[in-house]
XYZ file of C-alpha atoms in Angstrom:
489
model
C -72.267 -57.405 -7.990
C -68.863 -58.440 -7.466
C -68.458 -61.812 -7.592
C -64.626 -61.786 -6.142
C -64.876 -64.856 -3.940
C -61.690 -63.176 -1.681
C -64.088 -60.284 -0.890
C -66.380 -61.103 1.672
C -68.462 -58.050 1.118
C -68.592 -57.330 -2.558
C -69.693 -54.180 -4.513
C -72.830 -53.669 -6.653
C -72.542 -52.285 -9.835
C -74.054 -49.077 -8.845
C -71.385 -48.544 -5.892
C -68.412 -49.289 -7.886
C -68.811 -47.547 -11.118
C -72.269 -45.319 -10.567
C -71.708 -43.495 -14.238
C -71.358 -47.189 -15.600
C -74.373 -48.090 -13.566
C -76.594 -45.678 -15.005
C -75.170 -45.806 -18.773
C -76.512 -49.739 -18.819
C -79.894 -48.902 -16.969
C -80.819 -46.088 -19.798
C -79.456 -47.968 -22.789
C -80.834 -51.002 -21.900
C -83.921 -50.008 -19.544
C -87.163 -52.027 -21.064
C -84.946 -54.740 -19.658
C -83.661 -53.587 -16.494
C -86.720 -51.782 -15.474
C -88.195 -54.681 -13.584
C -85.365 -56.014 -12.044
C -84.257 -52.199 -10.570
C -88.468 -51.990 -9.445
C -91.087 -53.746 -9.499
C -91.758 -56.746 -9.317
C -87.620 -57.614 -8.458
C -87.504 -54.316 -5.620
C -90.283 -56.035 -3.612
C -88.787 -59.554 -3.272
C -85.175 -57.185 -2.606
C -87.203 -55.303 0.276
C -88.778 -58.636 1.761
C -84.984 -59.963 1.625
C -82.957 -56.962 2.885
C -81.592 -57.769 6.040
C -80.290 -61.252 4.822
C -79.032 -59.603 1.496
C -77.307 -56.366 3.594
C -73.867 -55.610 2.728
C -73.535 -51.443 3.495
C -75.794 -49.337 3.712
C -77.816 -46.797 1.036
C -79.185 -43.431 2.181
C -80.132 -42.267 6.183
C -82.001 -44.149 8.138
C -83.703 -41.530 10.983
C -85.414 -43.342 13.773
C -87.104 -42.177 16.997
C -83.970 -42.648 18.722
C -82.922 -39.106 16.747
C -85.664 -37.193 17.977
C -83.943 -34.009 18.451
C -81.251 -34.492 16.097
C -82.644 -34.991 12.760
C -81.096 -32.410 11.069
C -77.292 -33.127 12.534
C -78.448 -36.788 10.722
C -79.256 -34.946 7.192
C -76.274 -32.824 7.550
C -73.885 -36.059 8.073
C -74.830 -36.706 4.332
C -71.706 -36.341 2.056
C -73.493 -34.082 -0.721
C -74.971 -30.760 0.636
C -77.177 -29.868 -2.928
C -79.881 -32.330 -2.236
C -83.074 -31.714 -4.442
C -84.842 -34.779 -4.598
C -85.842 -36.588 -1.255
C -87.657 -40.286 -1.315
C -88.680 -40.912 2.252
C -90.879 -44.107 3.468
C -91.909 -45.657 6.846
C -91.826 -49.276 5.332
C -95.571 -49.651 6.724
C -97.299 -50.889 3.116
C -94.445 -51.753 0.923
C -96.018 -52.491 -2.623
C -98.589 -55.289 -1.863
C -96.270 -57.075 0.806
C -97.440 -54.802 3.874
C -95.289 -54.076 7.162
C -91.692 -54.373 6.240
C -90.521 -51.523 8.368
C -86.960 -50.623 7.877
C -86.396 -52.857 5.316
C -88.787 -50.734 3.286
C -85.205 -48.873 2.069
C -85.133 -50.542 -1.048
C -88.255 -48.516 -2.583
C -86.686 -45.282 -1.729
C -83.262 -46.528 -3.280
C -84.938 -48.091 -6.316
C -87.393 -44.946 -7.206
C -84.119 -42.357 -7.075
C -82.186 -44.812 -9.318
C -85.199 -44.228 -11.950
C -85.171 -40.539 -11.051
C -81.620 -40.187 -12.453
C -81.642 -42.653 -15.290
C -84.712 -42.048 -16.632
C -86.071 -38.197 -15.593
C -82.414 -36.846 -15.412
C -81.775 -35.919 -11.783
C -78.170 -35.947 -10.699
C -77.318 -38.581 -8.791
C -75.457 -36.796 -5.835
C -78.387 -34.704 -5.534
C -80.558 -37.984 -4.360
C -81.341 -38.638 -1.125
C -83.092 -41.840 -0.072
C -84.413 -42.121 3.605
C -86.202 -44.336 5.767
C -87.986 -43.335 9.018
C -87.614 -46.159 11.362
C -90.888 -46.190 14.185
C -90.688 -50.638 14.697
C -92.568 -52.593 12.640
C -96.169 -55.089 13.838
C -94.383 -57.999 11.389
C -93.214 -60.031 13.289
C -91.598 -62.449 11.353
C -89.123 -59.880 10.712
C -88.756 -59.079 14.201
C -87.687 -62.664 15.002
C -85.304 -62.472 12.495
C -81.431 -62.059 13.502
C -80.691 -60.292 10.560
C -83.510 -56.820 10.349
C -81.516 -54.485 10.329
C -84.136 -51.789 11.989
C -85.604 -51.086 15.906
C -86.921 -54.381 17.225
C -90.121 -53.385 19.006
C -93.877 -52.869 17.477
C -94.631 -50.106 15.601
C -95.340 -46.753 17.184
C -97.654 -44.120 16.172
C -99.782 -41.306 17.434
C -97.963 -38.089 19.157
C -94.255 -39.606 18.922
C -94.753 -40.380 15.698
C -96.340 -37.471 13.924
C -93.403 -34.951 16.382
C -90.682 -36.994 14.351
C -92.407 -36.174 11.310
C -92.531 -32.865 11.534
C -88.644 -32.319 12.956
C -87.982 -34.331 9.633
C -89.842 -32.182 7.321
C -88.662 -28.895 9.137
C -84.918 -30.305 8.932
C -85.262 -31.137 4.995
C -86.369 -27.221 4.565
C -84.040 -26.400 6.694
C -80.630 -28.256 5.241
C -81.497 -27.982 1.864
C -83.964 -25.639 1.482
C -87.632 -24.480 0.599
C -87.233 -26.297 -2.961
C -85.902 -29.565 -2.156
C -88.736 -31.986 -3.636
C -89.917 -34.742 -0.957
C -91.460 -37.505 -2.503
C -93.683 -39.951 0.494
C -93.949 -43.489 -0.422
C -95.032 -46.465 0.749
C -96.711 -44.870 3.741
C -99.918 -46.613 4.902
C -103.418 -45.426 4.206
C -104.294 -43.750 7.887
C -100.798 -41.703 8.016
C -100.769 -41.112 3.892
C -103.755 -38.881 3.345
C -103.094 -36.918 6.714
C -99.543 -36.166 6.160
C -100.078 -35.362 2.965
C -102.539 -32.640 3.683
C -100.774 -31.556 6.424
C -97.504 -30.656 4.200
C -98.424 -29.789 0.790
C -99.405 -26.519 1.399
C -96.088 -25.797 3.387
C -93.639 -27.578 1.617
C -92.220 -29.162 -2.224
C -94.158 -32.427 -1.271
C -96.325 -35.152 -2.816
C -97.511 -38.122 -2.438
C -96.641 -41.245 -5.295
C -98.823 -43.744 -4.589
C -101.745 -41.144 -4.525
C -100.880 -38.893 -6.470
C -98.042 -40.093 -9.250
C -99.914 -43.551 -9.035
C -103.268 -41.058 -10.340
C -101.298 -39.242 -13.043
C -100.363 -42.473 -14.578
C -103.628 -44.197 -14.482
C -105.561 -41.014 -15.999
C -103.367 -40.780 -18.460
C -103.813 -44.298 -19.749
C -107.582 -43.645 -19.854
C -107.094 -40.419 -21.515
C -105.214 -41.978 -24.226
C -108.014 -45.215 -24.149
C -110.986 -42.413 -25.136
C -110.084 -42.079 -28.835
C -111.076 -46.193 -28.840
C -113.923 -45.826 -26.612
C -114.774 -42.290 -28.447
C -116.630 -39.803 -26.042
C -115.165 -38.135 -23.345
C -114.390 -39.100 -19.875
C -117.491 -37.618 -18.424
C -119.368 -40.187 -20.733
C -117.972 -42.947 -19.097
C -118.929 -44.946 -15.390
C -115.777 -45.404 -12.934
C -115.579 -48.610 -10.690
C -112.525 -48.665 -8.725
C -112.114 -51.905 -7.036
C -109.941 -51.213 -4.009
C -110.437 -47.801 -2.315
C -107.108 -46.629 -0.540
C -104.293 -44.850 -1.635
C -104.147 -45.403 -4.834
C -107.798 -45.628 -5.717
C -108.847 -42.726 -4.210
C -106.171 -40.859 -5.794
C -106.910 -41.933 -8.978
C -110.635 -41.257 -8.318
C -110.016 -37.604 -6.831
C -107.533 -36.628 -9.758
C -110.325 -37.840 -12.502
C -113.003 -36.227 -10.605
C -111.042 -32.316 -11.104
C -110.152 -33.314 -14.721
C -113.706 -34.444 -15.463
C -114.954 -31.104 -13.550
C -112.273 -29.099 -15.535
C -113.446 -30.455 -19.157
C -116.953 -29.907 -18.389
C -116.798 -26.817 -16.398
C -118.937 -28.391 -13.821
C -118.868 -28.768 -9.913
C -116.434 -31.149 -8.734
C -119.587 -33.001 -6.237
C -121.105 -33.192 -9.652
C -118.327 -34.661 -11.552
C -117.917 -37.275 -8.089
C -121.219 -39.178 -9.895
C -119.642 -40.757 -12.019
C -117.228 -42.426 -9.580
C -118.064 -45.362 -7.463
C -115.976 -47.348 -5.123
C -116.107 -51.061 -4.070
C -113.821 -51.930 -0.596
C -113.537 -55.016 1.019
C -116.787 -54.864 2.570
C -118.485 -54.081 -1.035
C -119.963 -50.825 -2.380
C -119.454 -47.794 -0.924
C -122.412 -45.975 0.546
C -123.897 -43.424 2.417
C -125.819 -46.193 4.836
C -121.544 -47.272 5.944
C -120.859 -43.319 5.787
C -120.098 -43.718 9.708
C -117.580 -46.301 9.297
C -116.069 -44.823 6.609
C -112.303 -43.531 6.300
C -112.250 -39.685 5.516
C -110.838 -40.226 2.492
C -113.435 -42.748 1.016
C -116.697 -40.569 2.300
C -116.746 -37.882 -0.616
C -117.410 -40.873 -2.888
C -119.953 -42.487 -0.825
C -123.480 -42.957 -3.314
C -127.041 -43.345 -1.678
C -127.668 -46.793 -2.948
C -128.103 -50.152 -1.395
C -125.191 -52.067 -0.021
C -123.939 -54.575 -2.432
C -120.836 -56.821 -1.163
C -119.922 -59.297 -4.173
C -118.344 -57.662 -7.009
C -120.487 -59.326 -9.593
C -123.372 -58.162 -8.377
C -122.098 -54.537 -8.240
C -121.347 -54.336 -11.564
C -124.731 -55.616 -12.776
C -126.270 -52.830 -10.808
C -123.903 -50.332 -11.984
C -123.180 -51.629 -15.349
C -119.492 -49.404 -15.337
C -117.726 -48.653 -18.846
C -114.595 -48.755 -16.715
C -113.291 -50.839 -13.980
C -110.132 -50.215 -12.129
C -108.360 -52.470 -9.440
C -106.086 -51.206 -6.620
C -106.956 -53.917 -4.308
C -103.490 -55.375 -3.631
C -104.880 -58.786 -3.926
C -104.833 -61.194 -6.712
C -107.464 -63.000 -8.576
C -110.262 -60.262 -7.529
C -110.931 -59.804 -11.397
C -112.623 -63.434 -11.583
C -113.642 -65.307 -15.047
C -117.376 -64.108 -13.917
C -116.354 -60.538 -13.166
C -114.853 -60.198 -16.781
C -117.232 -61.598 -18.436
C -120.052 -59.649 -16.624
C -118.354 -56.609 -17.479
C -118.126 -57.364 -21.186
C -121.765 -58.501 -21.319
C -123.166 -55.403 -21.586
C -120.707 -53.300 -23.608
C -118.050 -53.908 -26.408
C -115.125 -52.140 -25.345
C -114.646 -52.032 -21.297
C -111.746 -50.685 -19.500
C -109.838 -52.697 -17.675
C -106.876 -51.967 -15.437
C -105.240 -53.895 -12.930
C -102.875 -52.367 -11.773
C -101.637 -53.605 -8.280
C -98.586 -54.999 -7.849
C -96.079 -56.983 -8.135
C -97.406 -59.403 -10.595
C -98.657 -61.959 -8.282
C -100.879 -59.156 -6.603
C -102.786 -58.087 -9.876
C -106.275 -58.337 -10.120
C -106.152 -60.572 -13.106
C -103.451 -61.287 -16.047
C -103.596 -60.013 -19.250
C -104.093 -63.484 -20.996
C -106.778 -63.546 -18.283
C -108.539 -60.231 -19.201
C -108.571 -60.965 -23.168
C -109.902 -64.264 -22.823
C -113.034 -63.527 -20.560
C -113.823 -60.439 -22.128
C -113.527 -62.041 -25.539
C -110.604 -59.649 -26.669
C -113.319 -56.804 -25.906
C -111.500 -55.259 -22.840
C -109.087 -52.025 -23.327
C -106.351 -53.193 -20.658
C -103.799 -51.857 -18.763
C -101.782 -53.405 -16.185
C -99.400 -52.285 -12.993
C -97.216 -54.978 -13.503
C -95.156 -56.118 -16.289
C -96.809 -58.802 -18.659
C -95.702 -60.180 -21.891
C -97.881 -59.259 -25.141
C -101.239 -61.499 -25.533
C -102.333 -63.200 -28.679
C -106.357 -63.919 -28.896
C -107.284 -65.343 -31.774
C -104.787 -64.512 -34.153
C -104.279 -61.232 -32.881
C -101.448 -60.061 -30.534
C -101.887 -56.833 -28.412
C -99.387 -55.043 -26.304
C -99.957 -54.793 -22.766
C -99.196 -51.278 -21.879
C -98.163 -51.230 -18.257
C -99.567 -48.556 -15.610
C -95.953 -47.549 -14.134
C -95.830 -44.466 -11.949
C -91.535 -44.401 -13.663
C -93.864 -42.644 -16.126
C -94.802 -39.618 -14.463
C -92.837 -38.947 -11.070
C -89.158 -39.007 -12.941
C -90.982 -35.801 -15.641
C -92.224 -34.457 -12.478
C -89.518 -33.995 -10.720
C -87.464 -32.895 -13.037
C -89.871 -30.179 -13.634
C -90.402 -29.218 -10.440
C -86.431 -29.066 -10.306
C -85.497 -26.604 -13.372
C -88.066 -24.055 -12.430
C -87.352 -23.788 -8.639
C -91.116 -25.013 -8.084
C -91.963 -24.507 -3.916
C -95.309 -26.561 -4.304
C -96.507 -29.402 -6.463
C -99.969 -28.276 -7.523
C -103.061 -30.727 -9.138
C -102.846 -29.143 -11.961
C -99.013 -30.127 -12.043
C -100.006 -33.803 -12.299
C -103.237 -32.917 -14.994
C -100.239 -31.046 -17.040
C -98.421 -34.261 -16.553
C -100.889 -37.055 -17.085
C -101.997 -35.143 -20.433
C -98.170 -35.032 -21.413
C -97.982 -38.791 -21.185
C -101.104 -39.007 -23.454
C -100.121 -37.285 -25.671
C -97.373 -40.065 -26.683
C -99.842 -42.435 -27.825
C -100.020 -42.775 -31.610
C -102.191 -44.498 -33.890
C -100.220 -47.247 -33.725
C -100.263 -47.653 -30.422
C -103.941 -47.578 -30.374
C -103.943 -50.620 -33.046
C -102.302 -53.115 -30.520
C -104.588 -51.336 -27.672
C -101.327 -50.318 -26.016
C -102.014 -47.529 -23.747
C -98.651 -46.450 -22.697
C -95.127 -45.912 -24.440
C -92.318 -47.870 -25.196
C -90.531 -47.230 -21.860
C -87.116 -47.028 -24.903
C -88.447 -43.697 -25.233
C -88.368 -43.127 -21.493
C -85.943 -39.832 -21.326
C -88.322 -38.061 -24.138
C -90.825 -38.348 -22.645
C -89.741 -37.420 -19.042
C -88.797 -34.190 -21.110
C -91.686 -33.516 -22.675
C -93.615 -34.164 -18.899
C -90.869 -31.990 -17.159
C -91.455 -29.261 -19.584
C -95.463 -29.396 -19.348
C -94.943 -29.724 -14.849
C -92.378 -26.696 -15.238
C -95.044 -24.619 -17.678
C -97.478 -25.121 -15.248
C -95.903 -24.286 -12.426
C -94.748 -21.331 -14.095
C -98.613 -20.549 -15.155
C -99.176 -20.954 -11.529
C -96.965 -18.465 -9.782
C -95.109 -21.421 -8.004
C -92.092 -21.443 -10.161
C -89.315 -19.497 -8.769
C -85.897 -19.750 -11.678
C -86.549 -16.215 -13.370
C -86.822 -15.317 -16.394
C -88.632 -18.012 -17.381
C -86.821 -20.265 -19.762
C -88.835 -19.213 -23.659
C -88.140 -23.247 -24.903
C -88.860 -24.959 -22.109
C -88.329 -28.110 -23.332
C -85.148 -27.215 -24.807
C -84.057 -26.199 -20.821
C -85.512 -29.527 -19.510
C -83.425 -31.591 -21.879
C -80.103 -29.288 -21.378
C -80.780 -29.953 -17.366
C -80.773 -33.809 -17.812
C -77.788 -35.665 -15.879
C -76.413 -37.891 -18.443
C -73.945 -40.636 -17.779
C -71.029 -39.994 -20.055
C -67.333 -39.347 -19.681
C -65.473 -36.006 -19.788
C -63.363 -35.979 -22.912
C -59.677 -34.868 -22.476
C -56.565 -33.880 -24.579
C-alpha cells in the first residue's frame, strides 16, 4: 500500500501496478501465500469495513432484485470467465460476516491468476448482500453492507436464481461460478440445484474434497494398501466433511468396482452431538443421513475411536483443540502409522498443531494440515508439514474448465484432479512425510491439473473448444496469463 502520508486514501499494490502485483505473488508465493489467504484473508474479512478504502468487485443485494444483470453489465470487462460469489454467512471458521465476506472472493481470484493462470480482467469477484445475524458488525459505523438481520427463504433463493440466470446470460453458458463461503443449509441445496444447469461448483465441498483425497492418495504408498483398506473418521460433518467423505466414497467405489452404499462403510462421521447414526437419522441434515451407521450413539470422541479403531481421522470441525493429547494418543495406540489431518482453518481453528500431532502420536501419525505450520522436529528428526490448501486444486481446475470450453464441472473432474496432485509426490517427499508440494512449483502443477480437468472433460462430452487440443498440457501452459511486459523497438 501506499504509504504517501498526503494521500488520504492510498493504493494497494494490486490497484496501482496489477502486472507488478502478480509478478511478486508468483516469484515469491511460498511467502505471500498466507498473507494474500489464509490465515491473513480472514483477519482482512473480520476488519473490512474499518480497513475500506474503494471498493473490489459487485456487490448485488436484495435491493437489485430485478436488476441484477444491468449490475453485472456495469462491470468494465465484458469477457468474464471466472466468477467467485459468497453470501459472507460462514467465512472460514469466523462465521456471519455478511458483506464483509468480499475479501474471500477477492483473495481466491488473486490465486486464480497468479497461480492457475486466469487473466486477471476476466475475474469477477461478487458478494450477495441478504443482512447479516452478527451483530457486532451491525453496531458498527463502519460495515459497509445492509444493516438488518439476515434474510432467507423465498426472497432469498428468487435473488439467487436472477443471479445465476444473469451470469449465463452476460457472459455466457461457460463462465465458471465458483460458491464459497456459503453456509451448510443453503450450500448443499444450491449446489444441487445448479450443477446440472450451469459451469458451477462448490469449493469448500468440493475443491476442499479434491485436496484432502489427494493428500491421502499420496499417504497410501506409506500406509501400503489401498484406500478401501483403510477406516475414515471425519470429525466435523458439514461442508467440508461431507464433501470429502462423498468424493472418497465414488473413488473408493471406482477402484473397487463396487456399489457406492457399499463403499459408504468405510466412512463414519462424528458431529457435535457425537457419532452419527441411524437412531439420530430424524434429526439429521440431508446431507449427513447417507453416512448414518446402525450402531450405538457415542458422544466423546475418545470413546468413538476405541469403538471404531479408524486408520484415518480427519477434522473439519472449525474448532480448535478437538484433537486432544488423549485423542492422539488413542489413535496411535492401536496402529503405527495413523492419518491425521486437521485441516480447519485459520491456524487458531485447527484441530491440533503439528508439534501437537507428532508428539502424542509418538512421531507415528502421517499429518496434514489446513493451515500453514512450520516443519516439526521429533526426536532428531524433522518432517515437513504438507498443508491441505484448496490453492491446490481450484486454480488447475479452472483453468481447465477454461481452455476446453467445459459447460459442467463433473466428479470425475475433481477425481482427474485430486489424482493429478498425487501424482507430484516423490520419494522424497514421502521421506519427510510431506504430503503435498512445494507450493514453488505451484504453476506446474496447476498445468498438469488443468490438463488432467480439461482431458476429462473432454472424455466426458462436456468440453466444447473443438478439435481437441493433441498436447494438452502443452495448450494449458500456452493459455496461462503471465505477468510480463511487452517488449518494444
Amino acid at each position: 500500500m501506499s504509504t504517501d502520508p498526503s494521500n488520504p486514501n492510498p493504493q494497494t499494490k494490486q490497484e496501482r501496478n496489477e502486472r507488478l502485483f502478480y509478478k511478486l505473488l508468483i516469484d515469491h508465493v511460498e511467502e505471500l501465500l498466507p498473507i494474500v489467504y489464509t490465515p491473513t484473508v480472514g483477519e482482512a474479512c473480520q476488519k473490512f469495513g474499518n480497513i475500506f478504502r474503494r471498493p473490489h468487485g459487485l456487490y448485488i443485494t436484495l435491493k437489485d432484485k430485478g436488476r441484477v444483470r444491468d449490475i453485472l453489465r456495469n462491470w468494465a470487462e465484458p469477457n468474464v470467465q471466472v466468477i467467485v460469489v459468497t453470501d459472507g454467512e460462514r467465512i472460514l471458521g469466523l462465521g456471519d460476516l455478511g458483506c464483509q465476506g468480499m475479501g474471500i472472493p477477492i483473495g481466491k481470484l488473486a490465486l486464480y491468476t497468479a497461480l492457475g493462470g486466469i487473466r486477471p480482467s476476466s475475474t469477477l469477484p461478487i458478494t450477495i448482500d441478504v443482512g447479516t445475524n452478527n451483530q457486532t458488525l451491525l453496531d458498527n459505523p463502519f460495515y459497509i453492507g445492509l444493516r438488518h438481520k439476515r434474510v432467507g427463504g423465498q426472497a432469498y433463493d428468487e435473488l439467487l436464481a436472477e443471479f445465476m440466470l444473469a451470469c449465463k446470460k452476460t457472459y455466457g453458458e461457460k463462465v465458471l461460478v465458483q460458491f464459497e463461503d456459503f453456509a451448510n443449509h443453503n450450500a448443499f441445496r444450491l449446489l444441487a440445484k445448479y450443477s446440472s444447469s450451469y459451469l458451477v461448483f462448490n469449493d469448500d465441498i468440493q475443491g476442499t474434497a479434491a485436496v484432502a483425497l489427494a493428500g491421502l492418495l499420496a499417504a497410501l504408498p506409506l500406509t501400503g494398501g489401498t484406500l478401501a483398506d483403510h477406516e475414515f473418521l471425519f470429525v466435523g460433518a458439514g461442508e467440508a466433511g461431507t464433501g470429502i467423505a462423498e468424493l472418497i466414497t465414488i473413488e473408493i467405489a471406482r477402484q473397487g468396482k463396487i456399489k457406492v452404499e457399499e463403499a459408504r462403510t468405510k466412512i463414519y462421521l462424528a458431529d457435535s452431538k457425537g457419532l452419527v447414526t441411524k437412531s439420530r437419522i430424524n434429526t439429521l441434515e440431508t446431507f449427513k443421513k447417507p453416512f448414518a451407521h446402525d450402531m450405538p450413539e457415542i458422544t466423546k470422541l475418545v470413546d468413538v475411536i476405541k469403538k471404531l479403531k479408524p486408520t484415518a481421522m480427519i477434522g473439519t470441525t472449525g474448532k480448535g483443540g478437538q484433537f486432544t493429547q488423549a485423542v492422539l494418543e488413542e489413535i496411535s495406540s492401536y496402529q503405527e502409522k495413523p492419518i491425521v489431518f486437521a485441516l480447519s482453518n485459520p491456524t487458531s481453528q485447527s484441530e491440533c498443531t503439528a508439534e501437537e500431532a507428532y508428539k502424542f502420536t509418538k512421531g507415528k501419525c502421517i499429518f496434514a494440515s489446513g493451515s500453514p505450520f512450520p516443519p516439526v522436529t521429533y526426536e532428531g528428526k524433522t518432517y515437513t508439514i504438507g498443508q491441505s490448501n484448496n490453492a491446490y486444486i481450484f486454480p488447475g481446475l479452472g483453468l481447465g474448465c477454461v481452455i476446453s470450453g467445459a459447460i459442467r464441472v463433473h466428479d470425475d473432474m475433481f477425481l482427474a484432479a485430486a489424482e493429478s496432485l498425487a501424482n507430484e509426490i516423490s520419494q522424497d517427499h514421502l521421506d519427510k512425510k510431506q504430503l503435498f508440494p512445494a507450493f514453488s512449483e505451484i504453476r506446474e502443477i496447476s498445468a498438469h491439473i488443468g490438463a488432467a480437468t480439461a482431458a476429462k472433460a473432454y472424455e466426458l462430452g462436456l468440453a466444447t473448444k473443438l478439435p481437441k487440443p493433441s498436447d494438452l498440457l502443452s495448450y494449458a501452459k500456452s493459455c496461462m496469463y503471465s505477468p510480463v511486459y511487452r517488449q518494444y523497438r
